[in-house]
Every structure is written in C-alpha cells, then in structure tokens.
C-alpha cells in the first residue's frame, strides 16, 4: 500500500490509526464478516443506503442480541423499529419542529459572539466555542439550567469513555464493567432529567421538556420514561456532535487554504463547507443494525439475527459513489454525504447541527478572517476508534 496525501494528513493530525477510511484503505469487499467480534461490517455506500432504507429487514433493536437490556435504553428512539418508532418520532417531532430550531438562530449568534468576546489572540476553539455553544443551546432548549452543564458534562464524558471496542464473541469482564459504568452515568442523567420533567408536568413552561410532556398525537402521549430517554438522547447528542462538526470544519479550511479562500469570497459556500466536512471527517463512523431474516448483501449471504456495523464514514469515502473522495471540495455538487444516516432514523438534530455550524462559522470568519492553527500547539483528536473529531484545536486568531 502506498502512502497517499490522505494517509499522511491523518497521521500528521494524529488521528487514531484504526481509522482506515481516512487513509485510503477501504476494504475491497463492501460487506465482510469479523470473526473476532462476531459481527458483520458494511462499508460500501450503496450497501449502507440499502441497509438504512429497509428497517423491516435491518432492525435498530440491536440490544436484543446483548445479554442484558436496560430500562435506560429501552424505548429510546434510536433503537425502535416500526410501528413504535413512527409513533414516537411523530410525537417528538411535534415538539422539536423546524420552526423551533430556526427560531434559535439569533440566540446561537448572540452566544457565539459572547463566547468569542473573551478570546485573546489565541484560543482553543473546542473549549472556548465548539463545546460550550451546542451544550448551552440544547440545555436552554430543553429548559434545564445551563449552569448545570459541568454536572452533565461529567456524566456524558464518562458515558462516552467506553472504548467502542465491543465484541459479541468475547464477553469479557472488562466489557461488562464498562457497560455497567456507562449505565451508571446514564442513571444519573436520567434522574436529573426525570426531576425536571416531573416539574414541567406540574408547572409547564415554554421549553422543550414542557412541550414533550404535553405532546399528543392521535390520542398518544409520551410516558415519563419516554420523555426522559428522549431528553437523554438530545443532551448526549447535543454535546459532542456539533463540537466535532465545527472543529473539523475549521481544521479542514485551515488545511486547504484555497478552499478557505473560496468560502471567504462567497459566504454562500458555508453550507457546502459544512456538508463536505461531514463527508470528509464524519463525526460518527458507525451505526448498527440486526438482521431480521437471511439476506443477500454486497454479494454475500448474511444469516438472520446477525449484528451489523454500518460504516457511514467509509461510505462517505467510497470511490464507487464519490469522485475523488479523498479531496476536500466545498463546491462538491451534489454532496450526498451520509453522516446523518438515512431513512426513518435520519438524524433529528441535523437541522440544529447545520444551523449551529453555519452561524458559528460565519461569525468566526467575520471576526477573525485570518484565523489559523497554532504552529506551536498541534490539534488533538478524540482517541475513540469510531469517532472523528478534535478535542483541542489551538488557533491563532489575528
Ligand atoms: C440520529 C448523526 C447531531 C439527535 C442520528 C443518526 C446519525 C446521527 C448517524 C442515525 C442513527 C441510526 O440510523 O442508527 C449525527 C451527527 C451530528 C448529529 C453526525 C452532528 C454533526 C445531532 C444533534 C441532535 C441529534 C445536535 C439533537 C440535539 C438525534 C436523534 C436521533 C439521531 C434524536 C434519532 C432519530 C431517530 O432514531 O429517529 N444522528 N447527529 N443529533 N440524532 Fe443525530
């Protein structure tokens, strides 16, 4: 294997060496079996789309293959199949509407300015903007005190510490311990949100938690457990996802100055830069499904009740779908990146992530058009093998 520009870049940035898709090392076959983990891998764009578009065959209820179920994850929107999924999605979409998101634009802009007002000549983009911005936004939207964010940061950080090296074959003690520790953190978060949700049932306000406890579609209402599980997903998702998106986009523009120059000259290209960043450095590499029946996929037969890792990040670099997938191009058209998934589980927070990304990037470029990575301090990436995102991004602003 020859080392290409892509490989050198991923190595220079110090991204986890297991992230093969960033190093032009896509497996030759679109669907393979991993004997060690007892799971299938789906890498090809076409195959990934097929899996995500067919929930009758490929179930999201992956927990059914795990030894123990948990009340904290059961009934969570991400793991439900039709028809339960449709019912819950309809209910939460009632509260989490495009208008609710669009109305946040002035607040996101004000918060971005506020956070940047403290900046001197140098900042760490992550701790000073890309992390606090989405956390404050989601806390305010839900209606929980943004000052509590150090509390839930601790729980969420611990929750996400799990290495991501999960195996169905070797169910080690270490793995059980990690799962237990993660569930403990989820328990703290659930208790915290449960108390706030109960308060809103007694005294509704104008926030998302109140809307969730009140939402009613076709005579259906959310149970307390469903409200809490959904709020959990939002708070966790609201934590690191947009952080990664914003950090990665700034890093890519710094790495490719001719692309940055295009965006500076035409701000209409900001959404294109965000889509390309999602494709080029997809924050979440995988999602998972379980086969309900035996299927033919990518020239292979996969039996029923098999766990599948669906590699969104590899699909986003598939040369059979994207021209020059290793090139970062803010004018890529069409950009059919699949970092937010596809089909019935398509990311509910995508409009919020895109809005936060667009508003924050525009303000950064307005105020600090010369921003660049700090030559004295390299960016640091999250070490998890299936997440791609900076956790420190030192920048020189002026
Ligand atoms: C679902 C990625 C931001 C809330 C998903 C899925 C992906 C994803 C891939 C589909 C999972 C599957 O099919 O199994 C991302 C990325 C983000 C992001 C890359 C940012 C760059 C957010 C934000 C929120 C959010 C900010 C909320 C505040 C959700 C929810 C679902 C979801 C509720 C479940 C939808 C369903 O199952 O119907 N996300 N997400 N996401 N995301 Fe996001």
Short mmCIF file of C-alpha atoms and ligand atoms in Angstrom, two decimals:
data_model
loop_
_atom_site.label_atom_id
_atom_site.label_comp_id
_atom_site.label_asym_id
_atom_site.label_seq_id
_atom_site.Cartn_x
_atom_site.Cartn_y
_atom_site.Cartn_z
CA UNK A 1 0.00 0.00 0.00
CA UNK A 2 1.50 3.34 -0.98
CA UNK A 3 1.15 6.25 1.39
CA UNK A 4 -1.02 8.91 -0.16
CA UNK A 5 -1.62 12.52 0.82
CA UNK A 6 -4.70 11.40 2.79
CA UNK A 7 -2.73 8.96 4.91
CA UNK A 8 -0.03 11.50 5.64
CA UNK A 9 -2.63 14.03 6.69
CA UNK A 10 -4.45 11.66 9.07
CA UNK A 11 -1.09 10.62 10.56
CA UNK A 12 0.15 14.18 10.86
CA UNK A 13 -3.05 15.12 12.67
CA UNK A 14 -2.53 12.11 14.97
CA UNK A 15 -5.92 10.55 14.21
CA UNK A 16 -6.38 7.03 15.62
CA UNK A 17 -4.51 4.68 13.21
CA UNK A 18 -7.53 2.34 13.17
CA UNK A 19 -9.47 4.90 11.12
CA UNK A 20 -8.65 3.18 7.82
CA UNK A 21 -11.17 5.19 5.76
CA UNK A 22 -9.13 8.35 6.35
CA UNK A 23 -6.05 6.60 4.99
CA UNK A 24 -7.38 5.46 1.60
CA UNK A 25 -7.59 1.90 2.89
CA UNK A 26 -11.13 0.86 2.10
CA UNK A 27 -11.75 -2.88 2.24
CA UNK A 28 -12.12 -4.39 -1.23
CA UNK A 29 -15.42 -6.08 -0.42
CA UNK A 30 -18.40 -3.90 0.58
CA UNK A 31 -19.63 -6.42 3.18
CA UNK A 32 -17.34 -8.55 5.37
CA UNK A 33 -17.55 -10.72 8.48
CA UNK A 34 -15.38 -10.09 11.55
CA UNK A 35 -14.87 -13.44 13.26
CA UNK A 36 -13.24 -11.93 16.31
CA UNK A 37 -16.15 -9.63 17.07
CA UNK A 38 -18.86 -11.90 15.69
CA UNK A 39 -20.27 -9.02 13.64
CA UNK A 40 -20.68 -8.01 10.01
CA UNK A 41 -19.24 -4.81 8.55
CA UNK A 42 -20.98 -2.87 5.79
CA UNK A 43 -18.61 -0.44 4.05
CA UNK A 44 -20.00 0.33 0.56
CA UNK A 45 -22.17 3.43 0.06
CA UNK A 46 -24.79 1.54 -1.92
CA UNK A 47 -24.99 -1.25 0.67
CA UNK A 48 -25.13 1.22 3.58
CA UNK A 49 -28.06 3.03 1.94
CA UNK A 50 -29.80 -0.30 1.36
CA UNK A 51 -29.49 -1.32 5.00
CA UNK A 52 -30.65 2.03 6.38
CA UNK A 53 -33.59 2.21 3.95
CA UNK A 54 -35.07 -1.17 4.91
CA UNK A 55 -35.99 -1.24 8.61
CA UNK A 56 -38.23 -4.31 8.10
CA UNK A 57 -35.13 -6.38 7.30
CA UNK A 58 -32.47 -4.49 9.27
CA UNK A 59 -33.68 -3.77 12.79
CA UNK A 60 -32.40 -0.98 15.06
CA UNK A 61 -33.18 -3.06 18.14
CA UNK A 62 -29.56 -4.19 18.45
CA UNK A 63 -29.91 -4.58 22.23
CA UNK A 64 -31.85 -7.80 21.63
CA UNK A 65 -28.52 -9.51 20.92
CA UNK A 66 -26.94 -8.26 24.13
CA UNK A 67 -27.03 -10.26 27.34
CA UNK A 68 -28.87 -7.64 29.38
CA UNK A 69 -31.35 -4.98 28.48
CA UNK A 70 -31.52 -1.70 30.33
CA UNK A 71 -34.51 0.44 31.22
CA UNK A 72 -32.42 3.47 30.21
CA UNK A 73 -32.04 2.43 26.61
CA UNK A 74 -35.27 0.51 26.12
CA UNK A 75 -37.79 2.53 24.16
CA UNK A 76 -35.10 5.01 23.14
CA UNK A 77 -35.98 6.41 19.70
CA UNK A 78 -32.70 5.28 18.14
CA UNK A 79 -33.36 1.60 18.92
CA UNK A 80 -37.04 1.38 17.99
CA UNK A 81 -38.45 -0.22 14.83
CA UNK A 82 -41.75 0.48 13.05
CA UNK A 83 -44.52 0.84 14.04
CA UNK A 84 -43.36 2.02 17.53
CA UNK A 85 -40.66 4.21 16.02
CA UNK A 86 -43.11 6.09 13.83
CA UNK A 87 -45.38 6.79 16.80
CA UNK A 88 -42.55 8.16 18.95
CA UNK A 89 -40.91 10.11 16.11
CA UNK A 90 -44.24 11.77 15.29
CA UNK A 91 -44.67 12.78 18.92
CA UNK A 92 -41.20 14.19 19.44
CA UNK A 93 -41.20 15.87 16.00
CA UNK A 94 -44.27 17.73 17.25
CA UNK A 95 -42.10 19.41 19.91
CA UNK A 96 -38.78 19.52 18.02
CA UNK A 97 -40.08 21.27 14.89
CA UNK A 98 -38.13 23.08 12.12
CA UNK A 99 -39.61 26.35 13.43
CA UNK A 100 -38.38 25.67 16.99
CA UNK A 101 -34.90 25.17 15.50
CA UNK A 102 -35.00 28.11 13.06
CA UNK A 103 -36.11 30.45 15.88
CA UNK A 104 -32.85 29.65 17.71
CA UNK A 105 -30.71 31.46 15.12
CA UNK A 106 -30.46 34.84 16.91
CA UNK A 107 -29.69 33.14 20.24
CA UNK A 108 -26.98 30.96 18.63
CA UNK A 109 -25.44 34.10 17.09
CA UNK A 110 -25.55 36.01 20.39
CA UNK A 111 -24.00 33.10 22.29
CA UNK A 112 -21.24 32.71 19.69
CA UNK A 113 -20.36 36.40 20.00
CA UNK A 114 -20.44 36.21 23.79
CA UNK A 115 -18.13 33.18 23.87
CA UNK A 116 -15.73 34.82 21.40
CA UNK A 117 -15.69 38.14 23.27
CA UNK A 118 -13.43 36.51 25.86
CA UNK A 119 -10.94 35.43 23.20
CA UNK A 120 -7.48 36.96 23.14
CA UNK A 121 -5.05 36.44 20.27
CA UNK A 122 -5.16 32.67 20.70
CA UNK A 123 -7.96 30.27 21.61
CA UNK A 124 -8.66 26.61 21.94
CA UNK A 125 -11.65 26.51 19.62
CA UNK A 126 -13.11 23.43 21.32
CA UNK A 127 -13.18 24.52 24.96
CA UNK A 128 -13.97 28.15 24.19
CA UNK A 129 -16.63 27.79 21.48
CA UNK A 130 -17.29 24.42 19.83
CA UNK A 131 -18.04 22.61 23.10
CA UNK A 132 -19.96 25.18 25.18
CA UNK A 133 -22.07 26.55 22.31
CA UNK A 134 -24.12 23.41 21.49
CA UNK A 135 -24.35 22.37 25.15
CA UNK A 136 -25.76 25.74 26.21
CA UNK A 137 -28.14 25.74 23.22
CA UNK A 138 -29.54 22.27 23.96
CA UNK A 139 -29.77 22.94 27.72
CA UNK A 140 -31.68 26.19 27.11
CA UNK A 141 -33.91 24.49 24.54
CA UNK A 142 -34.78 21.66 26.92
CA UNK A 143 -35.19 24.12 29.76
CA UNK A 144 -32.55 22.78 32.15
CA UNK A 145 -30.21 25.32 33.77
CA UNK A 146 -27.18 25.88 31.51
CA UNK A 147 -25.14 26.45 34.72
CA UNK A 148 -25.58 22.73 35.47
CA UNK A 149 -23.54 21.88 32.42
CA UNK A 150 -20.46 20.88 34.40
CA UNK A 151 -22.64 18.29 36.12
CA UNK A 152 -23.90 16.70 32.96
CA UNK A 153 -20.56 17.14 31.18
CA UNK A 154 -19.07 14.81 33.78
CA UNK A 155 -21.78 12.18 33.28
CA UNK A 156 -21.71 12.39 29.49
CA UNK A 157 -17.89 12.33 29.30
CA UNK A 158 -17.80 9.23 31.47
CA UNK A 159 -20.56 7.66 29.42
CA UNK A 160 -18.64 8.20 26.21
CA UNK A 161 -15.36 6.94 27.65
CA UNK A 162 -16.29 3.39 26.63
CA UNK A 163 -13.66 2.33 24.16
CA UNK A 164 -16.07 1.32 21.39
CA UNK A 165 -14.23 -2.00 21.04
CA UNK A 166 -17.29 -4.06 21.68
CA UNK A 167 -17.34 -7.79 20.89
CA UNK A 168 -20.24 -10.24 20.79
CA UNK A 169 -17.86 -13.19 20.90
CA UNK A 170 -15.64 -12.43 23.83
CA UNK A 171 -17.89 -11.09 26.52
CA UNK A 172 -15.06 -10.12 28.83
CA UNK A 173 -15.29 -8.94 32.40
CA UNK A 174 -13.75 -5.65 31.29
CA UNK A 175 -16.54 -5.19 28.76
CA UNK A 176 -19.20 -5.91 31.38
CA UNK A 177 -17.56 -3.42 33.73
CA UNK A 178 -17.52 -0.73 31.05
CA UNK A 179 -21.17 -1.33 30.27
CA UNK A 180 -22.06 -1.14 33.96
CA UNK A 181 -20.12 2.12 34.36
CA UNK A 182 -21.85 3.61 31.31
CA UNK A 183 -25.29 2.63 32.62
CA UNK A 184 -24.47 4.20 35.96
CA UNK A 185 -23.78 7.54 34.27
CA UNK A 186 -26.94 7.21 32.21
CA UNK A 187 -28.76 6.64 35.52
CA UNK A 188 -27.51 9.98 36.91
CA UNK A 189 -28.53 11.78 33.74
CA UNK A 190 -31.97 10.10 33.73
CA UNK A 191 -32.61 11.01 37.39
CA UNK A 192 -31.62 14.60 36.70
CA UNK A 193 -33.83 14.94 33.63
CA UNK A 194 -36.65 12.97 35.29
CA UNK A 195 -36.82 15.53 38.10
CA UNK A 196 -37.00 18.41 35.61
CA UNK A 197 -39.64 16.60 33.50
CA UNK A 198 -41.80 15.91 36.58
CA UNK A 199 -41.55 19.59 37.48
CA UNK A 200 -42.79 20.54 33.98
CA UNK A 201 -45.77 18.23 34.29
CA UNK A 202 -46.77 20.19 37.40
CA UNK A 203 -45.78 23.62 36.07
CA UNK A 204 -45.42 23.74 32.27
CA UNK A 205 -43.21 26.46 30.80
CA UNK A 206 -42.28 27.48 27.26
CA UNK A 207 -39.47 24.92 26.92
CA UNK A 208 -38.94 21.66 25.03
CA UNK A 209 -39.32 19.49 28.16
CA UNK A 210 -42.78 21.03 28.74
CA UNK A 211 -43.67 20.51 25.06
CA UNK A 212 -42.53 16.89 25.31
CA UNK A 213 -44.63 16.12 28.40
CA UNK A 214 -47.65 17.79 26.73
CA UNK A 215 -47.22 16.46 23.16
CA UNK A 216 -50.18 14.43 21.95
CA UNK A 217 -50.68 12.80 18.55
CA UNK A 218 -53.71 10.59 17.71
CA UNK A 219 -54.54 10.32 21.41
CA UNK A 220 -50.98 9.15 22.25
CA UNK A 221 -48.81 10.87 24.84
CA UNK A 222 -45.22 10.18 25.87
CA UNK A 223 -44.67 8.21 29.07
CA UNK A 224 -42.32 9.63 31.72
CA UNK A 225 -39.69 7.08 30.72
CA UNK A 226 -40.00 8.07 27.03
CA UNK A 227 -39.65 11.78 27.83
CA UNK A 228 -36.54 11.11 29.90
CA UNK A 229 -34.98 8.74 27.36
CA UNK A 230 -35.56 11.22 24.55
CA UNK A 231 -34.17 14.11 26.59
CA UNK A 232 -31.15 11.88 27.37
CA UNK A 233 -30.53 11.34 23.66
CA UNK A 234 -30.79 15.07 22.97
CA UNK A 235 -28.46 16.06 25.78
CA UNK A 236 -25.87 13.44 24.80
CA UNK A 237 -26.22 14.16 21.08
CA UNK A 238 -26.19 17.89 21.73
CA UNK A 239 -22.86 17.50 23.49
CA UNK A 240 -20.16 16.32 21.19
CA UNK A 241 -21.69 16.12 17.76
CA UNK A 242 -21.76 19.78 16.78
CA UNK A 243 -18.50 20.22 18.69
CA UNK A 244 -16.87 17.76 16.32
CA UNK A 245 -18.58 19.25 13.26
CA UNK A 246 -17.44 22.80 13.99
CA UNK A 247 -13.89 21.83 14.99
CA UNK A 248 -13.45 19.56 11.96
CA UNK A 249 -14.75 22.21 9.54
CA UNK A 250 -12.35 24.87 10.85
CA UNK A 251 -9.48 22.37 10.70
CA UNK A 252 -10.27 21.38 7.10
CA UNK A 253 -10.48 25.01 5.97
CA UNK A 254 -7.12 25.64 7.63
CA UNK A 255 -5.61 22.62 5.92
CA UNK A 256 -6.89 23.61 2.47
CA UNK A 257 -6.33 27.39 2.18
CA UNK A 258 -7.65 27.54 -1.39
CA UNK A 259 -10.96 26.16 -0.11
CA UNK A 260 -10.97 28.67 2.74
CA UNK A 261 -10.34 31.48 0.24
CA UNK A 262 -13.38 30.36 -1.77
CA UNK A 263 -15.59 30.40 1.35
CA UNK A 264 -14.27 33.82 2.43
CA UNK A 265 -15.03 35.20 -1.03
CA UNK A 266 -18.53 33.68 -1.17
CA UNK A 267 -20.31 33.02 2.12
CA UNK A 268 -22.97 31.16 0.16
CA UNK A 269 -20.41 28.32 0.27
CA UNK A 270 -20.52 27.97 4.08
CA UNK A 271 -23.27 25.28 3.98
CA UNK A 272 -21.23 23.46 1.30
CA UNK A 273 -18.15 23.55 3.56
CA UNK A 274 -20.19 22.05 6.40
CA UNK A 275 -21.57 19.24 4.21
CA UNK A 276 -18.09 18.48 2.89
CA UNK A 277 -16.66 18.43 6.40
CA UNK A 278 -19.37 15.92 7.40
CA UNK A 279 -18.35 13.74 4.47
CA UNK A 280 -14.59 14.17 4.74
CA UNK A 281 -14.35 13.81 8.54
CA UNK A 282 -17.64 12.14 9.54
CA UNK A 283 -18.05 12.58 13.32
CA UNK A 284 -19.62 9.15 13.92
CA UNK A 285 -18.11 6.37 11.86
CA UNK A 286 -20.74 3.75 12.54
CA UNK A 287 -24.26 2.89 13.47
CA UNK A 288 -25.62 -0.63 13.99
CA UNK A 289 -28.44 -2.89 12.83
CA UNK A 290 -29.51 -6.52 13.35
CA UNK A 291 -30.80 -8.70 10.50
CA UNK A 292 -34.37 -9.96 10.98
CA UNK A 293 -34.05 -12.56 8.20
CA UNK A 294 -31.34 -14.05 5.99
CA UNK A 295 -30.31 -11.52 3.33
CA UNK A 296 -28.10 -11.12 0.27
CA UNK A 297 -25.99 -8.01 0.61
CA UNK A 298 -22.96 -6.89 -1.40
CA UNK A 299 -22.60 -10.36 -2.96
CA UNK A 300 -22.63 -12.14 0.42
CA UNK A 301 -25.28 -14.08 2.31
CA UNK A 302 -25.85 -12.86 5.85
CA UNK A 303 -27.93 -15.02 8.22
CA UNK A 304 -30.78 -13.87 10.47
CA UNK A 305 -30.06 -12.29 13.89
CA UNK A 306 -26.64 -11.02 12.85
CA UNK A 307 -25.17 -7.77 14.21
CA UNK A 308 -24.05 -5.34 11.52
CA UNK A 309 -21.80 -2.35 11.88
CA UNK A 310 -22.87 0.15 9.24
CA UNK A 311 -19.83 2.27 8.33
CA UNK A 312 -21.18 5.72 7.43
CA UNK A 313 -17.67 7.18 7.40
CA UNK A 314 -16.35 4.53 4.99
CA UNK A 315 -19.40 5.00 2.73
CA UNK A 316 -18.59 8.72 2.67
CA UNK A 317 -15.19 7.85 1.16
CA UNK A 318 -16.47 5.21 -1.28
CA UNK A 319 -14.86 5.85 -4.71
CA UNK A 320 -17.73 3.96 -6.37
CA UNK A 321 -20.03 6.78 -5.24
CA UNK A 322 -17.91 9.94 -4.82
CA UNK A 323 -15.47 11.35 -7.36
CA UNK A 324 -12.08 11.81 -5.73
CA UNK A 325 -13.36 11.02 -2.23
CA UNK A 326 -10.01 11.97 -0.64
CA UNK A 327 -10.29 15.57 -1.92
CA UNK A 328 -11.91 18.21 0.32
CA UNK A 329 -14.08 20.29 -2.02
CA UNK A 330 -16.54 22.84 -0.63
CA UNK A 331 -18.22 23.09 -4.05
CA UNK A 332 -18.90 19.33 -4.35
CA UNK A 333 -22.27 19.02 -6.11
CA UNK A 334 -24.27 17.01 -5.36
CA UNK A 335 -22.88 16.15 -1.96
CA UNK A 336 -24.84 13.09 -0.90
CA UNK A 337 -22.85 12.56 2.32
CA UNK A 338 -24.49 10.16 4.74
CA UNK A 339 -23.02 11.26 8.10
CA UNK A 340 -26.54 11.94 9.48
CA UNK A 341 -27.77 8.50 8.39
CA UNK A 342 -30.68 7.84 6.03
CA UNK A 343 -34.29 6.70 6.17
CA UNK A 344 -36.62 6.65 9.16
CA UNK A 345 -33.87 7.27 11.74
CA UNK A 346 -32.30 10.18 9.80
CA UNK A 347 -30.78 12.45 12.43
CA UNK A 348 -33.48 14.52 14.06
CA UNK A 349 -30.86 17.05 15.17
CA UNK A 350 -29.42 17.59 11.67
CA UNK A 351 -31.16 20.97 11.16
CA UNK A 352 -29.84 22.14 14.55
CA UNK A 353 -26.29 20.90 13.90
CA UNK A 354 -26.28 22.53 10.43
CA UNK A 355 -27.67 25.80 11.83
CA UNK A 356 -25.13 25.96 14.67
CA UNK A 357 -22.34 25.13 12.23
CA UNK A 358 -23.39 27.78 9.71
CA UNK A 359 -23.95 30.58 12.25
CA UNK A 360 -20.76 29.91 14.24
CA UNK A 361 -18.55 29.52 11.17
CA UNK A 362 -19.86 32.74 9.62
CA UNK A 363 -19.20 34.69 12.82
CA UNK A 364 -15.72 33.19 13.20
CA UNK A 365 -14.85 34.16 9.61
CA UNK A 366 -16.35 37.66 10.06
CA UNK A 367 -14.41 38.39 13.20
CA UNK A 368 -11.19 36.51 12.53
CA UNK A 369 -10.74 36.01 8.76
CA UNK A 370 -7.04 35.29 9.34
CA UNK A 371 -7.61 32.51 11.89
CA UNK A 372 -5.17 29.62 11.56
CA UNK A 373 -3.93 26.63 13.50
CA UNK A 374 -1.33 27.47 16.13
CA UNK A 375 2.05 26.23 14.84
CA UNK A 376 3.24 25.83 18.45
CA UNK A 377 0.32 23.58 19.54
CA UNK A 378 -0.99 20.75 17.37
CA UNK A 379 -4.69 19.81 17.29
CA UNK A 380 -5.69 16.79 19.38
CA UNK A 381 -8.27 14.26 18.25
CA UNK A 382 -10.73 12.23 20.34
CA UNK A 383 -8.95 8.85 20.66
CA UNK A 384 -12.07 6.65 20.18
CA UNK A 385 -11.70 4.48 17.06
CA UNK A 386 -15.19 5.25 15.75
CA UNK A 387 -15.33 8.99 16.40
CA UNK A 388 -13.51 11.61 14.36
CA UNK A 389 -13.32 14.99 16.00
CA UNK A 390 -10.89 17.41 17.58
CA UNK A 391 -10.91 17.68 21.35
CA UNK A 392 -8.40 20.53 21.32
CA UNK A 393 -7.91 22.93 18.42
CA UNK A 394 -5.50 25.74 19.31
CA UNK A 395 -5.90 28.67 16.90
CA UNK A 396 -4.12 31.96 16.36
CA UNK A 397 -6.87 34.47 15.67
CA UNK A 398 -5.07 37.58 14.46
C1 LIG B 1 -29.92 10.07 14.83
C2 LIG B 1 -25.51 11.63 13.47
C3 LIG B 1 -26.27 15.85 15.74
C4 LIG B 1 -30.28 13.97 17.70
C5 LIG B 1 -28.68 10.17 14.22
C6 LIG B 1 -28.15 9.18 13.31
C7 LIG B 1 -26.90 9.61 12.94
C8 LIG B 1 -26.66 10.88 13.60
C9 LIG B 1 -25.93 8.91 12.02
C10 LIG B 1 -28.87 7.93 12.80
C11 LIG B 1 -28.53 6.70 13.61
C12 LIG B 1 -29.12 5.46 13.01
O1 LIG B 1 -29.70 5.45 11.92
O2 LIG B 1 -28.96 4.41 13.66
C13 LIG B 1 -25.36 12.93 13.94
C14 LIG B 1 -24.25 13.81 13.59
C15 LIG B 1 -24.48 15.01 14.22
C16 LIG B 1 -25.72 14.86 14.97
C17 LIG B 1 -23.08 13.44 12.67
C18 LIG B 1 -23.70 16.31 14.20
C19 LIG B 1 -22.77 16.63 13.37
C20 LIG B 1 -27.40 15.70 16.50
C21 LIG B 1 -27.93 16.70 17.39
C22 LIG B 1 -29.06 16.16 17.95
C23 LIG B 1 -29.24 14.82 17.39
C24 LIG B 1 -27.32 18.08 17.62
C25 LIG B 1 -30.01 16.75 18.93
C26 LIG B 1 -29.85 17.80 19.63
C27 LIG B 1 -30.53 12.77 17.07
C28 LIG B 1 -31.69 11.93 17.34
C29 LIG B 1 -31.58 10.81 16.52
C30 LIG B 1 -30.35 10.98 15.76
C31 LIG B 1 -32.81 12.24 18.33
C32 LIG B 1 -32.53 9.62 16.46
C33 LIG B 1 -33.54 9.76 15.36
C34 LIG B 1 -34.38 8.51 15.20
O3 LIG B 1 -33.99 7.43 15.64
O4 LIG B 1 -35.48 8.63 14.62
N1 LIG B 1 -27.76 11.20 14.38
N2 LIG B 1 -26.21 13.59 14.78
N3 LIG B 1 -28.21 14.58 16.52
N4 LIG B 1 -29.75 12.17 16.11
FE1 LIG B 1 -28.04 12.91 15.39
#
